[in-house]
mmCIF file of C-alpha atoms in Angstrom:
data_model
loop_
_atom_site.group_PDB
_atom_site.id
_atom_site.type_symbol
_atom_site.label_atom_id
_atom_site.label_comp_id
_atom_site.label_asym_id
_atom_site.label_seq_id
_atom_site.Cartn_x
_atom_site.Cartn_y
_atom_site.Cartn_z
ATOM 1 C CA UNK A 28 -13.373 -22.527 9.505
ATOM 2 C CA UNK A 29 -9.758 -21.699 9.468
ATOM 3 C CA UNK A 30 -9.709 -17.873 10.164
ATOM 4 C CA UNK A 31 -11.963 -15.127 11.348
ATOM 5 C CA UNK A 32 -10.727 -11.737 10.303
ATOM 6 C CA UNK A 33 -12.387 -8.740 11.811
ATOM 7 C CA UNK A 34 -11.492 -5.021 12.775
ATOM 8 C CA UNK A 35 -12.395 -5.406 16.410
ATOM 9 C CA UNK A 36 -12.224 -8.205 18.908
ATOM 10 C CA UNK A 37 -14.765 -9.957 21.118
ATOM 11 C CA UNK A 38 -15.531 -8.568 24.330
ATOM 12 C CA UNK A 39 -13.376 -11.146 26.415
ATOM 13 C CA UNK A 40 -10.486 -10.173 24.352
ATOM 14 C CA UNK A 41 -11.027 -6.376 24.546
ATOM 15 C CA UNK A 42 -11.008 -6.898 28.247
ATOM 16 C CA UNK A 43 -7.624 -8.504 28.055
ATOM 17 C CA UNK A 44 -6.216 -5.774 25.827
ATOM 18 C CA UNK A 45 -7.690 -2.665 27.500
ATOM 19 C CA UNK A 46 -7.294 -3.254 31.143
ATOM 20 C CA UNK A 47 -10.590 -1.095 31.356
ATOM 21 C CA UNK A 48 -9.479 1.323 28.603
ATOM 22 C CA UNK A 49 -11.840 -0.150 25.854
ATOM 23 C CA UNK A 50 -15.451 -0.246 26.275
ATOM 24 C CA UNK A 51 -17.755 -2.971 24.989
ATOM 25 C CA UNK A 52 -20.398 -2.138 22.220
ATOM 26 C CA UNK A 53 -22.897 -4.017 20.172
ATOM 27 C CA UNK A 54 -20.214 -5.214 17.609
ATOM 28 C CA UNK A 55 -17.867 -6.501 20.353
ATOM 29 C CA UNK A 56 -20.782 -8.225 21.948
ATOM 30 C CA UNK A 57 -21.766 -9.908 18.638
ATOM 31 C CA UNK A 58 -18.173 -10.899 18.075
ATOM 32 C CA UNK A 59 -18.277 -12.473 21.556
ATOM 33 C CA UNK A 60 -21.220 -14.594 20.478
ATOM 34 C CA UNK A 61 -19.406 -15.510 17.312
ATOM 35 C CA UNK A 62 -16.333 -16.533 19.480
ATOM 36 C CA UNK A 63 -18.435 -18.796 21.655
ATOM 37 C CA UNK A 64 -20.420 -20.464 18.790
ATOM 38 C CA UNK A 65 -17.992 -20.689 15.800
ATOM 39 C CA UNK A 66 -15.259 -23.351 15.468
ATOM 40 C CA UNK A 67 -12.050 -21.622 14.181
ATOM 41 C CA UNK A 68 -8.400 -22.042 14.174
ATOM 42 C CA UNK A 69 -7.315 -18.372 14.223
ATOM 43 C CA UNK A 70 -8.869 -15.060 14.869
ATOM 44 C CA UNK A 71 -6.946 -12.027 13.380
ATOM 45 C CA UNK A 72 -8.042 -8.529 14.257
ATOM 46 C CA UNK A 73 -6.755 -4.904 14.298
ATOM 47 C CA UNK A 74 -8.060 -1.679 15.775
ATOM 48 C CA UNK A 75 -5.981 -1.582 18.884
ATOM 49 C CA UNK A 76 -2.643 -0.300 17.460
ATOM 50 C CA UNK A 77 -0.552 -3.121 18.405
ATOM 51 C CA UNK A 78 1.087 -6.437 17.174
ATOM 52 C CA UNK A 79 0.410 -9.031 19.850
ATOM 53 C CA UNK A 80 -0.210 -12.759 20.103
ATOM 54 C CA UNK A 81 -3.016 -12.935 22.758
ATOM 55 C CA UNK A 82 -3.282 -16.626 23.060
ATOM 56 C CA UNK A 83 -3.107 -19.692 20.789
ATOM 57 C CA UNK A 84 -5.998 -18.546 18.587
ATOM 58 C CA UNK A 85 -6.189 -14.765 18.824
ATOM 59 C CA UNK A 86 -3.663 -12.427 17.049
ATOM 60 C CA UNK A 87 -3.873 -8.674 17.019
ATOM 61 C CA UNK A 88 -2.256 -7.168 13.889
ATOM 62 C CA UNK A 89 -1.433 -3.606 13.256
ATOM 63 C CA UNK A 90 1.802 -2.991 11.409
ATOM 64 C CA UNK A 91 2.386 -6.644 10.709
ATOM 65 C CA UNK A 92 1.339 -8.597 7.689
ATOM 66 C CA UNK A 93 0.668 -12.421 7.605
ATOM 67 C CA UNK A 94 -0.101 -14.744 4.732
ATOM 68 C CA UNK A 95 -3.338 -16.698 5.352
ATOM 69 C CA UNK A 96 -3.708 -18.437 1.985
#
């Protein structure tokens, strides 16, 4: 798939963002499984109130808009 678009991020990305400030939960754990199993080009997510490119596939969006189609 080309894009995964979610509100929260997988556990491993939460760890990068939060420096211990965000906790893992059932949803972020499930998203970690999706991250490990799915083949995708980009993962867009919000929730963490910032605009930041995490790496070559994960992008945190808050006040920013991107065209995906």
